Amino acid sequence: MASTTLTTSFSLLRRYRSFRGHAVAKSLPNLSFARLPGQSPALLRSCRFICRNADEEAAAIAAAKVAGSGAPTIFDKIIAKEIPSTIVYEDEKVLAFRDVNPQAPVHVLVIPKIKDGLTQLGKAEPRHAEILGHLLYAAKVVAEKEGIVDGFRVVINSGPQACQSVYHLHLHVLGGRQLKWPAG
Ligand code: 5GP
């Protein structure tokens, strides 16, 4: 199943890449796409319209397929220090490290060290209130350390319509340049 998902996602990605240079938002509704096994048409439609970037869309569709399983993600390996990352802040509850694909001069991810079911913000329950507050405060500490506390943005993508690609709750801390609004 995993390889099927991957193959189909790359196929989607290739088809989208062939449309680069066009007004993507206008082109996408005219395309017809094969649906992944077990994937709802609504999910595919949502990703097609909302995730304007081909790479983001393919990743979001693939990630959404396994999101409910609670399976370990790449962030578990980063927490375990099994794969390298550039850590900018750490305490007993959270880890903050630089995004591998930065969207701004400062782009740091802040994650809980223990997932406890928090695959995405949309799964938050009352017991998560403390860690959610801690994560937000850690984002401010990161902004201070990075010298952007006077102007920065915190983003949480939750679910496929927001192009979430890693199902371990994380805050994006972005800054170091003029950020536009509204976000895409
Ligand atoms: P999402 O799209 O789920 O909101 O954000 C996931 C983020 O994780 C992306 O910005 C992506 O660049 C980042 N990311 C994915 N894999 C890795 C990795 O192995 N290392 C680091 N540092 N960042 C990663």
mmCIF file with all atom_site columns, C-alpha atoms and ligand atoms in Angstrom:
data_model
loop_
_atom_site.group_PDB
_atom_site.id
_atom_site.type_symbol
_atom_site.label_atom_id
_atom_site.label_alt_id
_atom_site.label_comp_id
_atom_site.label_asym_id
_atom_site.label_entity_id
_atom_site.label_seq_id
_atom_site.pdbx_PDB_ins_code
_atom_site.Cartn_x
_atom_site.Cartn_y
_atom_site.Cartn_z
_atom_site.occupancy
_atom_site.B_iso_or_equiv
_atom_site.pdbx_formal_charge
_atom_site.auth_seq_id
_atom_site.auth_comp_id
_atom_site.auth_asym_id
_atom_site.auth_atom_id
_atom_site.pdbx_PDB_model_num
ATOM   1   C CA  . MET A 1 1   ? 0.000   0.000  0.000   1.00 0.00 ? 1   MET A CA  1
ATOM   2   C CA  . ALA A 1 2   ? 2.801   2.413  0.912   1.00 0.00 ? 2   ALA A CA  1
ATOM   3   C CA  . SER A 1 3   ? 4.555   1.900  -2.405  1.00 0.00 ? 3   SER A CA  1
ATOM   4   C CA  . THR A 1 4   ? 1.258   2.305  -4.280  1.00 0.00 ? 4   THR A CA  1
ATOM   5   C CA  . THR A 1 5   ? 0.683   5.578  -2.530  1.00 0.00 ? 5   THR A CA  1
ATOM   6   C CA  . LEU A 1 6   ? 4.181   6.777  -3.277  1.00 0.00 ? 6   LEU A CA  1
ATOM   7   C CA  . THR A 1 7   ? 4.025   5.791  -6.931  1.00 0.00 ? 7   THR A CA  1
ATOM   8   C CA  . THR A 1 8   ? 0.665   7.440  -7.417  1.00 0.00 ? 8   THR A CA  1
ATOM   9   C CA  . SER A 1 9   ? 1.820   10.557 -5.659  1.00 0.00 ? 9   SER A CA  1
ATOM   10  C CA  . PHE A 1 10  ? 4.887   10.847 -7.867  1.00 0.00 ? 10  PHE A CA  1
ATOM   11  C CA  . SER A 1 11  ? 2.647   10.360 -10.883 1.00 0.00 ? 11  SER A CA  1
ATOM   12  C CA  . LEU A 1 12  ? 0.463   13.218 -9.669  1.00 0.00 ? 12  LEU A CA  1
ATOM   13  C CA  . LEU A 1 13  ? 3.550   15.278 -9.072  1.00 0.00 ? 13  LEU A CA  1
ATOM   14  C CA  . ARG A 1 14  ? 4.855   14.689 -12.591 1.00 0.00 ? 14  ARG A CA  1
ATOM   15  C CA  . ARG A 1 15  ? 1.516   15.715 -14.097 1.00 0.00 ? 15  ARG A CA  1
ATOM   16  C CA  . TYR A 1 16  ? 1.432   18.863 -12.028 1.00 0.00 ? 16  TYR A CA  1
ATOM   17  C CA  . ARG A 1 17  ? 5.024   19.722 -12.906 1.00 0.00 ? 17  ARG A CA  1
ATOM   18  C CA  . SER A 1 18  ? 4.151   19.623 -16.594 1.00 0.00 ? 18  SER A CA  1
ATOM   19  C CA  . PHE A 1 19  ? 1.797   22.511 -15.900 1.00 0.00 ? 19  PHE A CA  1
ATOM   20  C CA  . ARG A 1 20  ? 4.346   24.715 -14.208 1.00 0.00 ? 20  ARG A CA  1
ATOM   21  C CA  . GLY A 1 21  ? 4.472   28.161 -15.789 1.00 0.00 ? 21  GLY A CA  1
ATOM   22  C CA  . HIS A 1 22  ? 0.688   28.276 -16.137 1.00 0.00 ? 22  HIS A CA  1
ATOM   23  C CA  . ALA A 1 23  ? -1.681  29.919 -13.733 1.00 0.00 ? 23  ALA A CA  1
ATOM   24  C CA  . VAL A 1 24  ? -1.879  26.841 -11.538 1.00 0.00 ? 24  VAL A CA  1
ATOM   25  C CA  . ALA A 1 25  ? -5.087  27.831 -9.796  1.00 0.00 ? 25  ALA A CA  1
ATOM   26  C CA  . LYS A 1 26  ? -6.842  28.112 -13.164 1.00 0.00 ? 26  LYS A CA  1
ATOM   27  C CA  . SER A 1 27  ? -5.372  24.937 -14.639 1.00 0.00 ? 27  SER A CA  1
ATOM   28  C CA  . LEU A 1 28  ? -6.061  22.521 -11.826 1.00 0.00 ? 28  LEU A CA  1
ATOM   29  C CA  . PRO A 1 29  ? -9.879  22.399 -12.027 1.00 0.00 ? 29  PRO A CA  1
ATOM   30  C CA  . ASN A 1 30  ? -9.655  21.308 -15.692 1.00 0.00 ? 30  ASN A CA  1
ATOM   31  C CA  . LEU A 1 31  ? -7.497  18.279 -14.997 1.00 0.00 ? 31  LEU A CA  1
ATOM   32  C CA  . SER A 1 32  ? -8.750  14.824 -14.174 1.00 0.00 ? 32  SER A CA  1
ATOM   33  C CA  . PHE A 1 33  ? -6.765  12.761 -11.710 1.00 0.00 ? 33  PHE A CA  1
ATOM   34  C CA  . ALA A 1 34  ? -6.707  9.145  -10.713 1.00 0.00 ? 34  ALA A CA  1
ATOM   35  C CA  . ARG A 1 35  ? -7.821  8.646  -7.153  1.00 0.00 ? 35  ARG A CA  1
ATOM   36  C CA  . LEU A 1 36  ? -5.542  6.826  -4.711  1.00 0.00 ? 36  LEU A CA  1
ATOM   37  C CA  . PRO A 1 37  ? -6.891  3.493  -3.422  1.00 0.00 ? 37  PRO A CA  1
ATOM   38  C CA  . GLY A 1 38  ? -9.018  4.246  -0.377  1.00 0.00 ? 38  GLY A CA  1
ATOM   39  C CA  . GLN A 1 39  ? -8.738  7.982  -0.817  1.00 0.00 ? 39  GLN A CA  1
ATOM   40  C CA  . SER A 1 40  ? -11.975 9.940  -0.761  1.00 0.00 ? 40  SER A CA  1
ATOM   41  C CA  . PRO A 1 41  ? -12.832 12.064 -3.807  1.00 0.00 ? 41  PRO A CA  1
ATOM   42  C CA  . ALA A 1 42  ? -13.446 14.955 -1.418  1.00 0.00 ? 42  ALA A CA  1
ATOM   43  C CA  . LEU A 1 43  ? -9.874  14.752 -0.120  1.00 0.00 ? 43  LEU A CA  1
ATOM   44  C CA  . LEU A 1 44  ? -8.458  14.775 -3.633  1.00 0.00 ? 44  LEU A CA  1
ATOM   45  C CA  . ARG A 1 45  ? -10.681 17.702 -4.639  1.00 0.00 ? 45  ARG A CA  1
ATOM   46  C CA  . SER A 1 46  ? -9.742  19.666 -1.570  1.00 0.00 ? 46  SER A CA  1
ATOM   47  C CA  . CYS A 1 47  ? -6.022  19.164 -2.050  1.00 0.00 ? 47  CYS A CA  1
ATOM   48  C CA  . ARG A 1 48  ? -6.275  20.028 -5.738  1.00 0.00 ? 48  ARG A CA  1
ATOM   49  C CA  . PHE A 1 49  ? -7.880  23.388 -5.118  1.00 0.00 ? 49  PHE A CA  1
ATOM   50  C CA  . ILE A 1 50  ? -6.179  24.460 -1.946  1.00 0.00 ? 50  ILE A CA  1
ATOM   51  C CA  . CYS A 1 51  ? -2.592  23.218 -2.235  1.00 0.00 ? 51  CYS A CA  1
ATOM   52  C CA  . ARG A 1 52  ? -1.349  25.427 -5.049  1.00 0.00 ? 52  ARG A CA  1
ATOM   53  C CA  . ASN A 1 53  ? 2.162   23.995 -5.093  1.00 0.00 ? 53  ASN A CA  1
ATOM   54  C CA  . ALA A 1 54  ? 2.638   20.612 -6.784  1.00 0.00 ? 54  ALA A CA  1
ATOM   55  C CA  . ASP A 1 55  ? 5.223   19.319 -4.343  1.00 0.00 ? 55  ASP A CA  1
ATOM   56  C CA  . GLU A 1 56  ? 3.122   20.381 -1.379  1.00 0.00 ? 56  GLU A CA  1
ATOM   57  C CA  . GLU A 1 57  ? 0.019   18.730 -2.790  1.00 0.00 ? 57  GLU A CA  1
ATOM   58  C CA  . ALA A 1 58  ? 1.682   15.412 -3.519  1.00 0.00 ? 58  ALA A CA  1
ATOM   59  C CA  . ALA A 1 59  ? 3.239   15.341 -0.073  1.00 0.00 ? 59  ALA A CA  1
ATOM   60  C CA  . ALA A 1 60  ? -0.035  16.319 1.599   1.00 0.00 ? 60  ALA A CA  1
ATOM   61  C CA  . ILE A 1 61  ? -2.008  13.594 -0.172  1.00 0.00 ? 61  ILE A CA  1
ATOM   62  C CA  . ALA A 1 62  ? 0.567   10.933 0.648   1.00 0.00 ? 62  ALA A CA  1
ATOM   63  C CA  . ALA A 1 63  ? 0.875   12.057 4.268   1.00 0.00 ? 63  ALA A CA  1
ATOM   64  C CA  . ALA A 1 64  ? -2.891  12.207 4.782   1.00 0.00 ? 64  ALA A CA  1
ATOM   65  C CA  . LYS A 1 65  ? -3.125  8.546  3.794   1.00 0.00 ? 65  LYS A CA  1
ATOM   66  C CA  . VAL A 1 66  ? -1.116  7.417  6.806   1.00 0.00 ? 66  VAL A CA  1
ATOM   67  C CA  . ALA A 1 67  ? -2.032  10.237 9.163   1.00 0.00 ? 67  ALA A CA  1
ATOM   68  C CA  . GLY A 1 68  ? -4.593  8.305  11.157  1.00 0.00 ? 68  GLY A CA  1
ATOM   69  C CA  . SER A 1 69  ? -2.283  5.400  11.860  1.00 0.00 ? 69  SER A CA  1
ATOM   70  C CA  . GLY A 1 70  ? -0.247  7.317  14.435  1.00 0.00 ? 70  GLY A CA  1
ATOM   71  C CA  . ALA A 1 71  ? 2.831   5.835  12.782  1.00 0.00 ? 71  ALA A CA  1
ATOM   72  C CA  . PRO A 1 72  ? 6.209   7.363  13.653  1.00 0.00 ? 72  PRO A CA  1
ATOM   73  C CA  . THR A 1 73  ? 7.210   10.276 11.464  1.00 0.00 ? 73  THR A CA  1
ATOM   74  C CA  . ILE A 1 74  ? 10.502  11.805 10.461  1.00 0.00 ? 74  ILE A CA  1
ATOM   75  C CA  . PHE A 1 75  ? 10.203  14.041 13.533  1.00 0.00 ? 75  PHE A CA  1
ATOM   76  C CA  . ASP A 1 76  ? 10.425  10.996 15.842  1.00 0.00 ? 76  ASP A CA  1
ATOM   77  C CA  . LYS A 1 77  ? 13.807  10.257 14.286  1.00 0.00 ? 77  LYS A CA  1
ATOM   78  C CA  . ILE A 1 78  ? 14.857  13.878 14.796  1.00 0.00 ? 78  ILE A CA  1
ATOM   79  C CA  . ILE A 1 79  ? 13.802  13.733 18.468  1.00 0.00 ? 79  ILE A CA  1
ATOM   80  C CA  . ALA A 1 80  ? 15.729  10.486 18.889  1.00 0.00 ? 80  ALA A CA  1
ATOM   81  C CA  . LYS A 1 81  ? 18.708  12.154 17.152  1.00 0.00 ? 81  LYS A CA  1
ATOM   82  C CA  . GLU A 1 82  ? 18.736  9.289  14.658  1.00 0.00 ? 82  GLU A CA  1
ATOM   83  C CA  . ILE A 1 83  ? 18.837  11.814 11.846  1.00 0.00 ? 83  ILE A CA  1
ATOM   84  C CA  . PRO A 1 84  ? 20.581  15.166 12.089  1.00 0.00 ? 84  PRO A CA  1
ATOM   85  C CA  . SER A 1 85  ? 18.890  18.498 12.534  1.00 0.00 ? 85  SER A CA  1
ATOM   86  C CA  . THR A 1 86  ? 20.019  21.965 13.525  1.00 0.00 ? 86  THR A CA  1
ATOM   87  C CA  . ILE A 1 87  ? 18.546  22.421 16.977  1.00 0.00 ? 87  ILE A CA  1
ATOM   88  C CA  . VAL A 1 88  ? 18.010  26.006 18.075  1.00 0.00 ? 88  VAL A CA  1
ATOM   89  C CA  . TYR A 1 89  ? 16.153  25.387 21.347  1.00 0.00 ? 89  TYR A CA  1
ATOM   90  C CA  . GLU A 1 90  ? 15.297  22.426 23.524  1.00 0.00 ? 90  GLU A CA  1
ATOM   91  C CA  . ASP A 1 91  ? 13.762  21.817 26.928  1.00 0.00 ? 91  ASP A CA  1
ATOM   92  C CA  . GLU A 1 92  ? 12.241  18.788 28.608  1.00 0.00 ? 92  GLU A CA  1
ATOM   93  C CA  . LYS A 1 93  ? 9.005   19.062 26.602  1.00 0.00 ? 93  LYS A CA  1
ATOM   94  C CA  . VAL A 1 94  ? 9.775   20.585 23.221  1.00 0.00 ? 94  VAL A CA  1
ATOM   95  C CA  . LEU A 1 95  ? 12.388  20.596 20.491  1.00 0.00 ? 95  LEU A CA  1
ATOM   96  C CA  . ALA A 1 96  ? 12.968  23.432 18.013  1.00 0.00 ? 96  ALA A CA  1
ATOM   97  C CA  . PHE A 1 97  ? 15.059  22.902 14.893  1.00 0.00 ? 97  PHE A CA  1
ATOM   98  C CA  . ARG A 1 98  ? 15.576  24.560 11.515  1.00 0.00 ? 98  ARG A CA  1
ATOM   99  C CA  . ASP A 1 99  ? 13.250  23.532 8.695   1.00 0.00 ? 99  ASP A CA  1
ATOM   100 C CA  . VAL A 1 100 ? 15.113  21.606 5.992   1.00 0.00 ? 100 VAL A CA  1
ATOM   101 C CA  . ASN A 1 101 ? 13.263  23.627 3.328   1.00 0.00 ? 101 ASN A CA  1
ATOM   102 C CA  . PRO A 1 102 ? 13.153  27.167 4.754   1.00 0.00 ? 102 PRO A CA  1
ATOM   103 C CA  . GLN A 1 103 ? 10.501  29.582 3.494   1.00 0.00 ? 103 GLN A CA  1
ATOM   104 C CA  . ALA A 1 104 ? 12.102  32.603 5.152   1.00 0.00 ? 104 ALA A CA  1
ATOM   105 C CA  . PRO A 1 105 ? 15.567  33.537 6.478   1.00 0.00 ? 105 PRO A CA  1
ATOM   106 C CA  . VAL A 1 106 ? 14.385  32.193 9.835   1.00 0.00 ? 106 VAL A CA  1
ATOM   107 C CA  . HIS A 1 107 ? 12.216  29.066 9.620   1.00 0.00 ? 107 HIS A CA  1
ATOM   108 C CA  . VAL A 1 108 ? 12.194  26.949 12.739  1.00 0.00 ? 108 VAL A CA  1
ATOM   109 C CA  . LEU A 1 109 ? 9.875   24.063 13.644  1.00 0.00 ? 109 LEU A CA  1
ATOM   110 C CA  . VAL A 1 110 ? 8.783   23.636 17.264  1.00 0.00 ? 110 VAL A CA  1
ATOM   111 C CA  . ILE A 1 111 ? 7.460   20.199 18.189  1.00 0.00 ? 111 ILE A CA  1
ATOM   112 C CA  . PRO A 1 112 ? 6.381   18.361 21.321  1.00 0.00 ? 112 PRO A CA  1
ATOM   113 C CA  . LYS A 1 113 ? 8.846   15.613 22.270  1.00 0.00 ? 113 LYS A CA  1
ATOM   114 C CA  . ILE A 1 114 ? 5.930   13.364 23.209  1.00 0.00 ? 114 ILE A CA  1
ATOM   115 C CA  . LYS A 1 115 ? 3.238   13.259 20.540  1.00 0.00 ? 115 LYS A CA  1
ATOM   116 C CA  . ASP A 1 116 ? 0.459   11.869 22.783  1.00 0.00 ? 116 ASP A CA  1
ATOM   117 C CA  . GLY A 1 117 ? -2.004  11.682 19.884  1.00 0.00 ? 117 GLY A CA  1
ATOM   118 C CA  . LEU A 1 118 ? -1.229  15.190 18.661  1.00 0.00 ? 118 LEU A CA  1
ATOM   119 C CA  . THR A 1 119 ? -0.726  14.259 15.052  1.00 0.00 ? 119 THR A CA  1
ATOM   120 C CA  . GLN A 1 120 ? -2.300  17.600 14.142  1.00 0.00 ? 120 GLN A CA  1
ATOM   121 C CA  . LEU A 1 121 ? -3.903  20.558 15.921  1.00 0.00 ? 121 LEU A CA  1
ATOM   122 C CA  . GLY A 1 122 ? -7.313  19.310 14.809  1.00 0.00 ? 122 GLY A CA  1
ATOM   123 C CA  . LYS A 1 123 ? -6.864  16.304 17.114  1.00 0.00 ? 123 LYS A CA  1
ATOM   124 C CA  . ALA A 1 124 ? -6.217  18.394 20.232  1.00 0.00 ? 124 ALA A CA  1
ATOM   125 C CA  . GLU A 1 125 ? -8.105  17.451 23.400  1.00 0.00 ? 125 GLU A CA  1
ATOM   126 C CA  . PRO A 1 126 ? -8.381  19.178 26.772  1.00 0.00 ? 126 PRO A CA  1
ATOM   127 C CA  . ARG A 1 127 ? -5.379  17.271 28.132  1.00 0.00 ? 127 ARG A CA  1
ATOM   128 C CA  . HIS A 1 128 ? -3.205  18.908 25.471  1.00 0.00 ? 128 HIS A CA  1
ATOM   129 C CA  . ALA A 1 129 ? -3.865  22.472 26.627  1.00 0.00 ? 129 ALA A CA  1
ATOM   130 C CA  . GLU A 1 130 ? -0.683  22.675 28.689  1.00 0.00 ? 130 GLU A CA  1
ATOM   131 C CA  . ILE A 1 131 ? 1.671   21.420 25.974  1.00 0.00 ? 131 ILE A CA  1
ATOM   132 C CA  . LEU A 1 132 ? -0.028  23.651 23.401  1.00 0.00 ? 132 LEU A CA  1
ATOM   133 C CA  . GLY A 1 133 ? 0.629   26.676 25.586  1.00 0.00 ? 133 GLY A CA  1
ATOM   134 C CA  . HIS A 1 134 ? 4.191   25.522 26.162  1.00 0.00 ? 134 HIS A CA  1
ATOM   135 C CA  . LEU A 1 135 ? 4.759   25.168 22.421  1.00 0.00 ? 135 LEU A CA  1
ATOM   136 C CA  . LEU A 1 136 ? 3.490   28.682 21.807  1.00 0.00 ? 136 LEU A CA  1
ATOM   137 C CA  . TYR A 1 137 ? 5.732   30.114 24.495  1.00 0.00 ? 137 TYR A CA  1
ATOM   138 C CA  . ALA A 1 138 ? 8.673   28.144 23.080  1.00 0.00 ? 138 ALA A CA  1
ATOM   139 C CA  . ALA A 1 139 ? 7.947   29.759 19.701  1.00 0.00 ? 139 ALA A CA  1
ATOM   140 C CA  . LYS A 1 140 ? 8.404   33.155 21.326  1.00 0.00 ? 140 LYS A CA  1
ATOM   141 C CA  . VAL A 1 141 ? 11.668  32.020 22.950  1.00 0.00 ? 141 VAL A CA  1
ATOM   142 C CA  . VAL A 1 142 ? 12.883  30.839 19.535  1.00 0.00 ? 142 VAL A CA  1
ATOM   143 C CA  . ALA A 1 143 ? 11.925  34.192 17.998  1.00 0.00 ? 143 ALA A CA  1
ATOM   144 C CA  . GLU A 1 144 ? 13.977  35.952 20.679  1.00 0.00 ? 144 GLU A CA  1
ATOM   145 C CA  . LYS A 1 145 ? 16.975  33.685 20.145  1.00 0.00 ? 145 LYS A CA  1
ATOM   146 C CA  . GLU A 1 146 ? 16.776  34.236 16.390  1.00 0.00 ? 146 GLU A CA  1
ATOM   147 C CA  . GLY A 1 147 ? 16.521  38.018 16.747  1.00 0.00 ? 147 GLY A CA  1
ATOM   148 C CA  . ILE A 1 148 ? 13.072  38.322 15.165  1.00 0.00 ? 148 ILE A CA  1
ATOM   149 C CA  . VAL A 1 149 ? 10.889  38.827 18.234  1.00 0.00 ? 149 VAL A CA  1
ATOM   150 C CA  . ASP A 1 150 ? 9.758   42.239 16.958  1.00 0.00 ? 150 ASP A CA  1
ATOM   151 C CA  . GLY A 1 151 ? 8.141   40.660 13.889  1.00 0.00 ? 151 GLY A CA  1
ATOM   152 C CA  . PHE A 1 152 ? 7.533   36.993 13.220  1.00 0.00 ? 152 PHE A CA  1
ATOM   153 C CA  . ARG A 1 153 ? 4.764   34.569 12.278  1.00 0.00 ? 153 ARG A CA  1
ATOM   154 C CA  . VAL A 1 154 ? 3.686   31.268 13.826  1.00 0.00 ? 154 VAL A CA  1
ATOM   155 C CA  . VAL A 1 155 ? 1.887   28.836 11.517  1.00 0.00 ? 155 VAL A CA  1
ATOM   156 C CA  . ILE A 1 156 ? 0.259   25.490 12.212  1.00 0.00 ? 156 ILE A CA  1
ATOM   157 C CA  . ASN A 1 157 ? -0.938  23.506 9.211   1.00 0.00 ? 157 ASN A CA  1
ATOM   158 C CA  . SER A 1 158 ? -3.620  21.054 10.286  1.00 0.00 ? 158 SER A CA  1
ATOM   159 C CA  . GLY A 1 159 ? -4.828  18.427 7.841   1.00 0.00 ? 159 GLY A CA  1
ATOM   160 C CA  . PRO A 1 160 ? -4.659  17.915 4.085   1.00 0.00 ? 160 PRO A CA  1
ATOM   161 C CA  . GLN A 1 161 ? -6.546  21.091 3.194   1.00 0.00 ? 161 GLN A CA  1
ATOM   162 C CA  . ALA A 1 162 ? -3.804  23.039 4.934   1.00 0.00 ? 162 ALA A CA  1
ATOM   163 C CA  . CYS A 1 163 ? -1.098  20.973 3.169   1.00 0.00 ? 163 CYS A CA  1
ATOM   164 C CA  . GLN A 1 164 ? 0.144   19.386 6.400   1.00 0.00 ? 164 GLN A CA  1
ATOM   165 C CA  . SER A 1 165 ? 2.857   16.949 5.360   1.00 0.00 ? 165 SER A CA  1
ATOM   166 C CA  . VAL A 1 166 ? 4.216   15.625 8.679   1.00 0.00 ? 166 VAL A CA  1
ATOM   167 C CA  . TYR A 1 167 ? 1.685   14.215 11.139  1.00 0.00 ? 167 TYR A CA  1
ATOM   168 C CA  . HIS A 1 168 ? 3.420   15.187 14.359  1.00 0.00 ? 168 HIS A CA  1
ATOM   169 C CA  . LEU A 1 169 ? 2.075   18.561 15.530  1.00 0.00 ? 169 LEU A CA  1
ATOM   170 C CA  . HIS A 1 170 ? 4.531   21.347 14.775  1.00 0.00 ? 170 HIS A CA  1
ATOM   171 C CA  . LEU A 1 171 ? 4.638   25.132 14.840  1.00 0.00 ? 171 LEU A CA  1
ATOM   172 C CA  . HIS A 1 172 ? 6.425   26.935 12.044  1.00 0.00 ? 172 HIS A CA  1
ATOM   173 C CA  . VAL A 1 173 ? 8.237   30.046 13.321  1.00 0.00 ? 173 VAL A CA  1
ATOM   174 C CA  . LEU A 1 174 ? 8.947   32.306 10.354  1.00 0.00 ? 174 LEU A CA  1
ATOM   175 C CA  . GLY A 1 175 ? 10.682  35.657 10.078  1.00 0.00 ? 175 GLY A CA  1
ATOM   176 C CA  . GLY A 1 176 ? 13.704  37.612 8.967   1.00 0.00 ? 176 GLY A CA  1
ATOM   177 C CA  . ARG A 1 177 ? 11.934  39.181 5.986   1.00 0.00 ? 177 ARG A CA  1
ATOM   178 C CA  . GLN A 1 178 ? 8.723   41.096 5.316   1.00 0.00 ? 178 GLN A CA  1
ATOM   179 C CA  . LEU A 1 179 ? 5.946   38.499 5.427   1.00 0.00 ? 179 LEU A CA  1
ATOM   180 C CA  . LYS A 1 180 ? 2.858   38.986 3.240   1.00 0.00 ? 180 LYS A CA  1
ATOM   181 C CA  . TRP A 1 181 ? -0.743  38.643 4.292   1.00 0.00 ? 181 TRP A CA  1
ATOM   182 C CA  . PRO A 1 182 ? -2.966  36.760 3.681   1.00 0.00 ? 182 PRO A CA  1
ATOM   183 C CA  . ALA A 1 183 ? -0.856  33.611 3.690   1.00 0.00 ? 183 ALA A CA  1
ATOM   184 C CA  . GLY A 1 184 ? -1.362  31.333 0.671   1.00 0.00 ? 184 GLY A CA  1
HETATM 185 P P1  . 5GP B 2 .   ? 3.912   20.845 7.252   1.00 0.00 ? 1   5GP B P1  1
HETATM 186 O O1  . 5GP B 2 .   ? 3.837   20.894 5.771   1.00 0.00 ? 1   5GP B O1  1
HETATM 187 O O2  . 5GP B 2 .   ? 3.508   19.473 7.760   1.00 0.00 ? 1   5GP B O2  1
HETATM 188 O O3  . 5GP B 2 .   ? 3.191   21.953 7.937   1.00 0.00 ? 1   5GP B O3  1
HETATM 189 O O4  . 5GP B 2 .   ? 5.423   21.076 7.617   1.00 0.00 ? 1   5GP B O4  1
HETATM 190 C C1  . 5GP B 2 .   ? 6.378   20.074 7.656   1.00 0.00 ? 1   5GP B C1  1
HETATM 191 C C2  . 5GP B 2 .   ? 7.707   20.738 7.564   1.00 0.00 ? 1   5GP B C2  1
HETATM 192 O O5  . 5GP B 2 .   ? 8.708   19.795 7.911   1.00 0.00 ? 1   5GP B O5  1
HETATM 193 C C3  . 5GP B 2 .   ? 8.044   21.244 6.167   1.00 0.00 ? 1   5GP B C3  1
HETATM 194 O O6  . 5GP B 2 .   ? 8.244   22.648 6.198   1.00 0.00 ? 1   5GP B O6  1
HETATM 195 C C4  . 5GP B 2 .   ? 9.303   20.490 5.797   1.00 0.00 ? 1   5GP B C4  1
HETATM 196 O O7  . 5GP B 2 .   ? 10.230  21.281 5.079   1.00 0.00 ? 1   5GP B O7  1
HETATM 197 C C5  . 5GP B 2 .   ? 9.846   20.053 7.140   1.00 0.00 ? 1   5GP B C5  1
HETATM 198 N N1  . 5GP B 2 .   ? 10.613  18.824 7.102   1.00 0.00 ? 1   5GP B N1  1
HETATM 199 C C6  . 5GP B 2 .   ? 10.248  17.668 6.517   1.00 0.00 ? 1   5GP B C6  1
HETATM 200 N N2  . 5GP B 2 .   ? 11.198  16.738 6.693   1.00 0.00 ? 1   5GP B N2  1
HETATM 201 C C7  . 5GP B 2 .   ? 12.177  17.321 7.416   1.00 0.00 ? 1   5GP B C7  1
HETATM 202 C C8  . 5GP B 2 .   ? 13.432  16.855 7.914   1.00 0.00 ? 1   5GP B C8  1
HETATM 203 O O8  . 5GP B 2 .   ? 13.840  15.704 7.736   1.00 0.00 ? 1   5GP B O8  1
HETATM 204 N N3  . 5GP B 2 .   ? 14.177  17.747 8.616   1.00 0.00 ? 1   5GP B N3  1
HETATM 205 C C9  . 5GP B 2 .   ? 13.762  19.032 8.848   1.00 0.00 ? 1   5GP B C9  1
HETATM 206 N N4  . 5GP B 2 .   ? 14.589  19.828 9.557   1.00 0.00 ? 1   5GP B N4  1
HETATM 207 N N5  . 5GP B 2 .   ? 12.591  19.503 8.380   1.00 0.00 ? 1   5GP B N5  1
HETATM 208 C C10 . 5GP B 2 .   ? 11.797  18.650 7.681   1.00 0.00 ? 1   5GP B C10 1
#
